[in-house]
Short mmCIF file of C-alpha atoms (C1' of nucleotides) in Angstrom, two decimals:
data_model
loop_
_atom_site.label_atom_id
_atom_site.label_comp_id
_atom_site.label_asym_id
_atom_site.label_seq_id
_atom_site.Cartn_x
_atom_site.Cartn_y
_atom_site.Cartn_z
CA UNK A 29 148.51 119.52 99.57
CA UNK A 30 147.23 116.14 100.70
CA UNK A 31 144.46 114.60 98.89
CA UNK A 32 145.00 111.10 100.56
CA UNK A 33 141.87 111.14 102.51
CA UNK A 34 139.89 112.65 99.91
CA UNK A 35 140.80 109.88 97.59
CA UNK A 36 139.99 107.36 100.20
CA UNK A 37 136.62 108.96 100.39
CA UNK A 38 135.94 108.54 96.60
CA UNK A 39 137.21 104.94 96.74
CA UNK A 40 134.60 103.75 98.90
CA UNK A 41 132.32 103.88 96.04
CA UNK A 42 133.95 104.07 93.02
CA UNK A 43 137.48 103.07 91.42
CA UNK A 44 139.19 105.93 89.52
CA UNK A 45 142.32 105.24 87.09
CA UNK A 46 145.20 107.55 86.99
CA UNK A 47 143.83 110.17 83.97
CA UNK A 48 140.58 110.33 85.94
CA UNK A 49 142.18 111.07 89.52
CA UNK A 50 144.49 113.71 87.50
CA UNK A 51 141.27 115.42 85.99
CA UNK A 52 139.45 115.16 89.33
CA UNK A 53 142.19 116.66 91.77
CA UNK A 54 142.53 120.01 90.09
CA UNK A 55 138.75 120.55 90.74
CA UNK A 56 138.87 120.48 94.06
CA UNK A 57 140.23 123.68 95.34
CA UNK A 58 142.10 123.81 98.99
CA UNK A 59 140.48 126.14 101.11
CA UNK A 60 140.95 127.27 104.81
CA UNK A 61 138.10 128.31 107.07
CA UNK A 62 139.04 129.66 110.36
CA UNK A 63 136.65 129.31 113.05
CA UNK A 64 133.90 131.30 113.14
CA UNK A 65 134.48 132.04 109.14
CA UNK A 66 131.49 130.92 106.84
CA UNK A 67 131.60 129.12 103.94
CA UNK A 68 128.22 129.80 103.09
CA UNK A 69 125.56 132.71 104.14
CA UNK A 70 121.92 132.46 104.23
CA UNK A 71 120.83 134.05 100.84
CA UNK A 72 123.75 133.54 98.76
CA UNK A 73 123.57 131.10 96.18
CA UNK A 74 125.53 127.85 96.93
CA UNK A 75 127.86 127.35 93.96
CA UNK A 76 130.15 124.52 95.49
CA UNK A 77 130.01 121.61 97.18
CA UNK A 78 132.87 120.68 100.04
CA UNK A 79 134.72 117.95 101.40
CA UNK A 80 135.97 118.47 104.99
CA UNK A 81 139.66 117.70 105.16
CA UNK A 82 139.99 118.70 108.78
CA UNK A 83 138.34 120.54 111.58
CA UNK A 84 134.28 120.76 112.35
CA UNK A 85 131.91 122.80 110.68
CA UNK A 86 128.13 122.97 110.88
CA UNK A 87 124.91 123.95 108.62
CA UNK A 88 122.60 125.90 110.23
CA UNK A 89 119.00 127.57 109.48
CA UNK A 90 118.28 130.82 111.48
CA UNK A 91 114.67 130.86 112.38
CA UNK A 92 112.49 134.20 112.41
CA UNK A 93 113.53 134.68 116.22
CA UNK A 94 117.13 134.74 115.26
CA UNK A 95 117.86 131.17 116.74
CA UNK A 96 120.02 128.78 115.10
CA UNK A 97 119.09 125.38 114.25
CA UNK A 98 121.94 123.17 113.45
CA UNK A 99 120.80 120.92 110.57
CA UNK A 100 123.99 118.98 110.23
CA UNK A 101 127.50 118.80 111.66
CA UNK A 102 130.23 117.98 109.12
CA UNK A 103 133.64 116.79 110.14
CA UNK A 104 136.26 115.19 108.66
CA UNK A 105 135.67 113.18 105.53
CA UNK A 106 132.22 114.64 105.13
CA UNK A 107 130.62 116.46 102.34
CA UNK A 108 128.59 119.42 103.02
CA UNK A 109 126.61 122.25 101.27
CA UNK A 110 123.31 123.77 100.99
CA UNK A 111 122.11 121.12 98.66
CA UNK A 112 118.24 123.05 98.32
CA UNK A 113 120.69 125.96 96.89
CA UNK A 114 123.28 123.92 94.92
CA UNK A 115 120.39 121.75 93.27
CA UNK A 116 118.08 124.75 92.27
CA UNK A 117 120.32 128.09 92.36
CA UNK A 118 117.84 129.32 94.92
CA UNK A 119 119.35 131.38 97.65
CA UNK A 120 120.37 129.44 100.46
CA UNK A 121 118.35 128.75 103.52
CA UNK A 122 121.37 127.57 105.60
CA UNK A 123 124.59 129.36 106.93
CA UNK A 124 127.40 127.19 106.91
CA UNK A 125 130.40 128.05 109.35
CA UNK A 126 133.60 126.59 110.89
CA UNK A 127 133.47 125.51 114.51
CA UNK A 128 137.21 125.08 114.78
CA UNK A 129 139.93 126.01 112.58
CA UNK A 130 139.06 123.85 109.38
CA UNK A 131 140.38 122.80 105.72
CA UNK A 132 138.25 121.92 103.10
CA UNK A 133 138.45 120.61 99.36
CA UNK A 134 135.50 122.93 97.27
CA UNK A 135 134.09 121.41 94.07
CA UNK A 136 132.62 123.96 92.02
CA UNK A 137 128.69 123.29 90.44
CA UNK A 138 130.11 123.96 87.15
CA UNK A 139 132.93 121.75 87.38
CA UNK A 140 131.12 118.97 88.73
CA UNK A 141 128.66 119.17 85.48
CA UNK A 142 131.70 118.66 83.71
CA UNK A 143 133.19 115.84 85.90
CA UNK A 144 130.05 114.03 85.34
CA UNK A 145 130.31 114.24 81.24
CA UNK A 146 133.79 113.46 81.44
CA UNK A 147 133.96 110.74 84.36
CA UNK A 148 130.22 109.45 84.59
CA UNK A 149 131.36 107.34 87.30
CA UNK A 150 130.82 110.31 89.64
CA UNK A 151 127.24 110.31 88.87
CA UNK A 152 127.46 106.98 90.79
CA UNK A 153 129.32 108.36 93.26
CA UNK A 154 127.06 111.39 93.92
CA UNK A 155 124.13 108.81 93.64
CA UNK A 156 125.26 107.29 96.47
CA UNK A 157 126.11 110.10 98.66
CA UNK A 158 122.62 111.71 97.98
CA UNK A 159 121.01 108.50 98.84
CA UNK A 160 122.84 108.15 101.99
CA UNK A 161 121.84 111.72 102.90
CA UNK A 162 118.31 111.44 102.15
CA UNK A 163 118.20 107.94 104.32
CA UNK A 164 120.14 109.74 106.98
CA UNK A 165 117.57 112.87 106.99
CA UNK A 166 114.67 110.44 106.67
CA UNK A 167 115.74 108.53 109.72
CA UNK A 168 116.25 111.61 111.70
CA UNK A 169 112.51 113.27 110.92
CA UNK A 170 111.44 109.84 112.07
CA UNK A 171 113.40 109.81 115.18
CA UNK A 172 112.13 113.38 115.56
CA UNK A 173 108.48 111.73 115.68
CA UNK A 174 108.89 108.88 117.66
CA UNK A 175 111.61 109.30 120.38
CA UNK A 176 111.46 112.11 123.06
CA UNK A 177 114.33 114.73 123.51
CA UNK A 178 116.03 112.55 126.09
CA UNK A 179 116.08 109.55 124.00
CA UNK A 180 117.50 111.52 120.88
CA UNK A 181 120.05 112.94 123.21
CA UNK A 182 121.04 109.64 124.51
CA UNK A 183 121.11 108.27 120.68
CA UNK A 184 123.20 111.48 119.82
CA UNK A 185 125.80 110.63 122.46
CA UNK A 186 126.37 106.95 121.08
CA UNK A 187 126.16 107.80 117.65
CA UNK A 188 128.59 110.99 117.70
CA UNK A 189 130.66 110.41 120.88
CA UNK A 190 133.39 112.76 119.01
CA UNK A 191 130.67 115.48 119.00
CA UNK A 192 130.11 115.28 122.34
CA UNK A 193 133.47 116.21 123.30
CA UNK A 194 134.02 118.73 120.52
CA UNK A 195 131.02 120.81 120.48
CA UNK A 196 129.42 122.78 123.00
CA UNK A 197 126.08 121.66 124.63
CA UNK A 198 124.28 124.97 122.67
CA UNK A 199 125.47 123.38 119.24
CA UNK A 200 123.97 119.74 120.69
CA UNK A 201 120.72 121.16 121.84
CA UNK A 202 120.36 123.05 118.54
CA UNK A 203 120.93 119.77 116.62
CA UNK A 204 118.51 117.87 118.68
CA UNK A 205 115.88 120.80 118.35
CA UNK A 206 115.77 121.67 121.96
CA UNK A 207 117.17 124.50 123.95
CA UNK A 208 120.16 124.50 125.80
CA UNK A 209 118.04 125.11 129.18
CA UNK A 210 116.03 121.59 128.42
CA UNK A 211 119.33 119.87 127.32
CA UNK A 212 120.67 120.87 130.92
CA UNK A 213 117.69 119.43 132.67
CA UNK A 214 118.08 116.32 130.60
CA UNK A 215 121.57 116.03 131.24
CA UNK A 216 120.83 116.45 134.88
CA UNK A 217 118.37 113.94 135.35
CA UNK A 218 120.44 111.24 133.36
CA UNK A 219 123.67 111.95 135.64
CA UNK A 220 121.34 111.33 138.72
CA UNK A 221 119.88 108.35 136.91
CA UNK A 222 123.22 106.49 136.18
CA UNK B 4 100.83 97.88 79.38
CA UNK B 5 101.02 101.58 78.91
CA UNK B 6 104.35 102.62 79.59
CA UNK B 7 104.42 106.13 78.12
CA UNK B 8 103.95 108.26 81.70
CA UNK B 9 106.79 106.09 82.64
CA UNK B 10 109.37 106.81 79.87
CA UNK B 11 108.00 110.37 80.27
CA UNK B 12 108.97 110.77 83.72
CA UNK B 13 112.41 108.90 82.71
CA UNK B 14 112.86 111.35 79.70
CA UNK B 15 112.92 114.34 82.20
CA UNK B 16 116.24 113.80 83.42
CA UNK B 17 117.98 111.65 80.70
CA UNK B 18 117.73 110.34 77.00
CA UNK B 19 117.34 107.02 76.42
CA UNK B 20 117.83 105.38 72.74
CA UNK B 21 115.42 102.34 71.45
CA UNK B 22 118.01 99.56 73.00
CA UNK B 23 117.95 101.18 76.36
CA UNK B 24 114.36 101.51 76.66
CA UNK B 25 114.16 97.76 75.47
CA UNK B 26 116.24 96.64 78.19
CA UNK B 27 114.76 98.76 80.68
CA UNK B 28 110.98 98.39 80.10
CA UNK B 29 110.77 94.60 80.78
CA UNK B 30 112.58 95.26 84.23
CA UNK B 31 109.71 97.24 85.50
CA UNK B 32 107.03 94.77 86.62
CA UNK B 33 103.45 95.91 86.55
CA UNK B 34 101.92 95.26 89.91
CA UNK B 35 98.24 96.64 90.80
CA UNK B 36 97.73 97.43 94.49
CA UNK B 37 93.81 97.56 95.40
CA UNK B 38 92.98 100.15 98.14
CA UNK B 39 94.49 99.38 101.55
CA UNK B 40 96.84 96.41 100.31
CA UNK B 41 100.42 96.84 101.18
CA UNK B 42 103.42 97.24 99.02
CA UNK B 43 105.57 96.94 101.86
CA UNK B 44 105.43 96.08 105.48
CA UNK B 45 107.65 97.39 108.47
CA UNK B 46 110.21 94.86 109.25
CA UNK B 47 110.33 93.54 105.59
CA UNK B 48 113.19 94.27 103.75
CA UNK B 49 112.36 96.53 100.89
CA UNK B 50 113.76 94.70 97.58
CA UNK B 51 112.08 96.86 95.00
CA UNK B 52 111.52 100.98 94.08
CA UNK B 53 108.31 101.64 92.46
CA UNK B 54 106.89 104.14 90.16
CA UNK B 55 103.34 104.91 90.84
CA UNK B 56 101.42 104.61 87.40
CA UNK B 57 98.09 105.78 88.86
CA UNK B 58 96.10 105.69 92.11
CA UNK B 59 97.63 107.03 95.52
CA UNK B 60 99.97 105.38 97.98
CA UNK B 61 101.34 106.47 101.25
CA UNK B 62 104.23 105.78 103.36
CA UNK B 63 103.94 105.82 107.03
CA UNK B 64 105.83 105.07 110.14
CA UNK B 65 103.82 103.32 113.01
CA UNK B 66 105.39 104.81 116.50
CA UNK B 67 105.46 102.81 119.57
CA UNK B 68 101.97 104.03 120.43
CA UNK B 69 100.66 102.71 117.14
CA UNK B 70 100.12 106.37 115.32
CA UNK B 71 100.47 106.33 111.95
CA UNK B 72 102.86 109.03 110.97
CA UNK B 73 102.94 109.58 107.13
CA UNK B 74 106.12 110.27 105.68
CA UNK B 75 105.18 111.00 102.18
CA UNK B 76 102.43 110.63 99.86
CA UNK B 77 103.00 108.99 96.37
CA UNK B 78 100.47 109.58 93.48
CA UNK B 79 100.87 109.39 89.64
CA UNK B 80 104.47 109.89 88.54
CA UNK B 81 106.12 109.74 92.02
CA UNK B 82 108.84 107.12 92.96
CA UNK B 83 108.45 105.44 96.14
CA UNK B 84 110.17 103.02 98.62
CA UNK B 85 111.81 102.68 102.12
CA UNK B 86 114.96 103.95 101.09
CA UNK B 87 116.70 103.21 104.36
CA UNK B 88 115.63 99.66 103.78
CA UNK B 89 116.14 99.19 100.06
CA UNK B 90 119.71 101.05 100.51
CA UNK B 91 121.03 99.32 103.44
CA UNK B 92 118.93 95.78 103.18
CA UNK B 93 117.84 96.71 107.08
CA UNK B 94 114.09 95.67 108.13
CA UNK B 95 112.04 98.64 106.74
CA UNK B 96 110.78 101.16 109.42
CA UNK B 97 107.80 102.45 107.01
CA UNK B 98 104.74 100.72 105.86
CA UNK B 99 103.44 101.66 102.52
CA UNK B 100 99.94 101.19 101.10
CA UNK B 101 97.50 102.27 98.67
CA UNK B 102 94.70 105.02 99.71
CA UNK B 103 93.07 104.22 96.73
CA UNK B 104 93.28 101.36 94.01
CA UNK B 105 96.49 101.72 92.52
CA UNK B 106 99.08 100.59 89.92
CA UNK B 107 102.77 100.69 90.03
CA UNK B 108 105.64 99.45 88.18
CA UNK B 109 108.35 97.91 90.58
CA UNK B 110 111.91 97.69 89.77
CA UNK B 111 114.01 94.96 91.60
CA UNK B 112 117.05 95.97 93.35
CA UNK B 113 119.21 93.62 91.49
CA UNK B 114 117.73 94.63 88.20
CA UNK B 115 118.47 98.27 89.25
CA UNK B 116 122.11 97.14 89.79
CA UNK B 117 122.37 95.34 86.49
CA UNK B 118 120.87 98.32 85.03
CA UNK B 119 123.15 100.89 86.55
CA UNK B 120 125.96 98.54 84.79
CA UNK B 121 124.50 98.23 81.50
CA UNK B 122 122.90 101.66 80.99
CA UNK B 123 124.95 103.96 83.71
CA UNK B 124 122.60 106.84 82.51
CA UNK B 125 120.44 105.54 85.22
CA UNK B 126 123.18 106.31 87.53
CA UNK B 127 122.31 110.00 86.60
CA UNK B 128 118.82 109.52 86.65
CA UNK B 129 118.85 108.39 90.28
CA UNK B 130 121.08 110.65 91.42
CA UNK B 131 119.05 113.22 90.43
CA UNK B 132 115.84 111.65 92.37
CA UNK B 133 117.76 111.21 95.34
CA UNK B 134 118.88 114.71 95.20
CA UNK B 135 115.58 115.77 94.93
CA UNK B 136 114.46 113.56 97.88
CA UNK B 137 116.67 114.66 100.01
CA UNK B 138 116.48 118.24 99.27
CA UNK B 139 112.54 117.93 99.96
CA UNK B 140 113.26 116.11 103.35
CA UNK B 141 115.54 118.60 104.05
CA UNK B 142 113.22 121.32 103.42
CA UNK B 143 110.49 119.53 105.42
CA UNK B 144 112.26 119.58 108.58
CA UNK B 145 113.38 123.15 108.36
CA UNK B 146 109.61 123.92 108.05
CA UNK B 147 108.76 121.65 111.02
CA UNK B 148 111.59 124.12 112.91
CA UNK B 149 110.25 127.11 111.75
CA UNK B 150 106.47 127.43 111.21
CA UNK B 151 103.46 126.57 113.23
CA UNK B 152 100.99 123.53 112.21
CA UNK B 153 98.68 126.37 110.89
CA UNK B 154 101.11 127.66 108.31
CA UNK B 155 102.40 124.35 107.44
CA UNK B 156 98.45 123.55 106.78
CA UNK B 157 98.30 126.66 104.68
CA UNK B 158 101.80 125.53 102.81
CA UNK B 159 100.45 121.79 102.26
CA UNK B 160 97.07 122.92 100.52
CA UNK B 161 98.90 125.38 98.53
CA UNK B 162 101.84 122.70 97.37
CA UNK B 163 99.46 119.98 97.00
CA UNK B 164 96.08 121.13 96.43
CA UNK B 165 95.19 117.49 94.77
CA UNK B 166 96.24 116.02 97.80
CA UNK B 167 93.42 117.84 99.80
CA UNK B 168 90.65 116.77 97.69
CA UNK B 169 91.65 113.20 97.65
CA UNK B 170 92.96 112.45 101.24
CA UNK B 171 91.21 112.47 104.48
CA UNK B 172 91.94 114.89 107.10
CA UNK B 173 93.30 112.51 109.39
CA UNK B 174 95.85 111.48 106.77
CA UNK B 175 96.74 115.16 106.14
CA UNK B 176 96.97 115.60 109.82
CA UNK B 177 99.18 112.73 110.16
CA UNK B 178 101.44 113.92 107.26
CA UNK B 179 101.60 117.41 108.96
CA UNK B 180 102.81 115.49 112.11
CA UNK B 181 99.56 116.84 114.54
CA UNK B 182 96.41 115.27 115.70
CA UNK B 183 93.10 115.06 113.53
CA UNK B 184 91.60 116.91 116.24
CA UNK B 185 93.86 119.95 116.13
CA UNK B 186 93.66 119.75 112.23
CA UNK B 187 90.11 120.27 112.87
CA UNK B 188 90.51 123.48 115.32
CA UNK B 189 92.91 125.10 112.74
CA UNK B 190 90.57 124.67 109.71
CA UNK B 191 87.74 125.96 111.84
CA UNK B 192 89.77 128.97 112.70
CA UNK B 193 90.75 129.25 108.97
CA UNK B 194 87.24 129.23 107.72
CA UNK B 195 86.23 131.95 110.17
CA UNK B 196 89.24 134.08 109.49
CA UNK B 197 88.64 134.37 105.64
"C1'" DC C 27 69.56 100.25 101.93
"C1'" DC C 28 70.65 99.66 106.71
"C1'" DA C 29 74.19 98.65 110.10
"C1'" DA C 30 78.63 99.13 111.27
"C1'" DT C 31 82.78 101.35 110.85
"C1'" DT C 32 85.21 105.42 110.06
"C1'" DT C 33 85.94 110.17 110.21
"C1'" DC C 34 85.19 114.66 111.76
"C1'" DT C 35 83.98 118.29 115.34
"C1'" DT C 36 83.99 120.25 119.74
"C1'" DA C 37 85.72 121.20 124.06
"C1'" DA C 38 87.94 120.40 128.68
"C1'" DT C 39 92.08 118.96 130.52
"C1'" DC C 40 97.07 117.86 130.33
"C1'" DT C 41 102.11 117.74 129.18
"C1'" DA C 42 106.50 118.18 126.94
"C1'" DC C 43 109.31 121.52 126.27
"C1'" DC C 44 109.94 126.75 125.94
"C1'" DT C 45 110.58 131.48 127.73
"C1'" DT C 46 112.90 134.28 130.50
"C1'" DA C 47 115.61 135.37 134.47
"C1'" DT C 48 119.02 135.05 137.66
"C1'" DT C 49 123.64 133.26 139.17
"C1'" DA C 50 127.70 130.32 138.38
"C1'" DT C 51 131.27 128.83 135.58
"C1'" DT C 52 134.24 128.53 131.85
"C1'" DT C 53 136.68 130.49 127.90
"C1'" DT C 54 138.38 134.01 124.79
"C1'" DT C 55 140.38 138.16 124.28
"C1'" DT C 56 143.19 142.22 125.57
"C1'" DA D 28 145.73 137.67 134.79
"C1'" DA D 29 141.87 140.72 134.64
"C1'" DA D 30 137.91 141.97 131.79
"C1'" DA D 31 134.52 140.48 128.62
"C1'" DA D 32 131.73 137.27 126.74
"C1'" DA D 33 130.00 132.87 125.96
"C1'" DT D 34 128.76 128.84 128.12
"C1'" DA D 35 125.91 126.16 131.97
"C1'" DA D 36 122.63 125.22 135.66
"C1'" DT D 37 118.55 126.09 137.89
"C1'" DA D 38 113.59 127.52 138.46
"C1'" DA D 39 109.26 129.58 137.64
"C1'" DG D 40 105.73 130.37 134.75
"C1'" DG D 41 103.54 129.92 129.88
"C1'" DT D 42 101.98 127.45 125.40
"C1'" DA D 43 101.18 124.86 121.04
"C1'" DG D 44 99.70 120.77 120.75
"C1'" DA D 45 98.20 116.28 122.50
"C1'" DT D 46 94.64 113.09 125.22
"C1'" DT D 47 90.31 112.13 126.12
"C1'" DA D 48 85.58 111.82 125.56
"C1'" DA D 49 81.46 112.07 123.23
"C1'" DG D 50 78.28 113.65 120.01
"C1'" DA D 51 77.50 114.39 114.30
"C1'" DA D 52 78.37 113.22 110.02
"C1'" DA D 53 80.02 110.78 105.78
"C1'" DT D 54 81.76 106.00 104.16
"C1'" DT D 55 81.69 101.46 103.57
"C1'" DG D 56 80.55 96.66 103.45
"C1'" DG D 57 77.07 93.26 103.75
#
DNA sequence: CCAATTTCTTAATCTACCTTATTATTTTTT
DNA sequence: AAAAAATAATAAGGTAGATTAAGAAATTGG
């Protein structure tokens, strides 16, 4: 099992010694998630937070009309869960599934609580992760307020060029909060305009 | 200066001993903010995070048409800043001002960094605050996806009944992401319907 | 306490984006 | 490689909420 990416991810924010690494690593359970398999389904309680080792996942909300509204993509080196459910113990609102064959390391909530006590540096690590997540969400809602779907699409292409290659237009439309038809119109307009 | 509410707020998540309290308290600078005065203006770098002791503040984003889009209200016992700016050192996107005469305790970013080192429990405290903020933002964007402005208004009234008394309809409309005119229509409809 | 400003209501018109439907294309499965 | 399924393009018609405007009520400030 190759933990090097995971450890590099942790090392971005905190420095662990050998003992701490040895305590931490066994808590991270390797799990493969084949394309279209679910890490979490709406209504389940999310008991884990996952580090994405390879592949690509998405977290989406199914609205009452059955439409998938993608809340986030999670590719290599991202952490993902339904934080609402993980945090409060309430049933998840989100579905998380694999858009490609993927592999993650799962960290159990109880193990994380123990980890916080044994290696308090992880409070710092996840404080930073949570802070960044909060900032990202807030920037996203500000963008939704202030710019049109077309501008959001342009921003998305610039910010996540990897995704544009890897995920379908349907998924992108869902993330942008528009219909695939309208994204199609936007793309047509942009291809003419340039 | 009365720090009892502030200390109760901290005690919700971590337990401090006398020394830790004595180190912490002097870092929190008392500041009065008269009605309409600004704690932060767009373009400035946010160097503090504030605990609201009394009164009511709002954080809003001014879009290119000059419309105020309220991102959050912050009344007694809430923490507020432009976390994007505070976190990254980039110019703030938000304005934060007082809707009523208010008083806050400000914590300076450098002091907070020192506090993290001296009293690492605060990493836990702010990990929890950030986690809750992230969850709140995410729930809010899910709600914006799935329910109408009318339902959002009903939810708002149920969730924050205090606000409905204290802030104008214009502010509430701004928070809900609709025009005051349309809120007026919604309220009329609801008053007839019940 | 009065004038000025802001807030709230109502209503007509407008628009960004959605819905539905049809056909073409690509991808997946067999 | 054929059949089935998913994706993408295009277009007509629909709707939630915006915009504009104008008068009434409430606040604010001097």
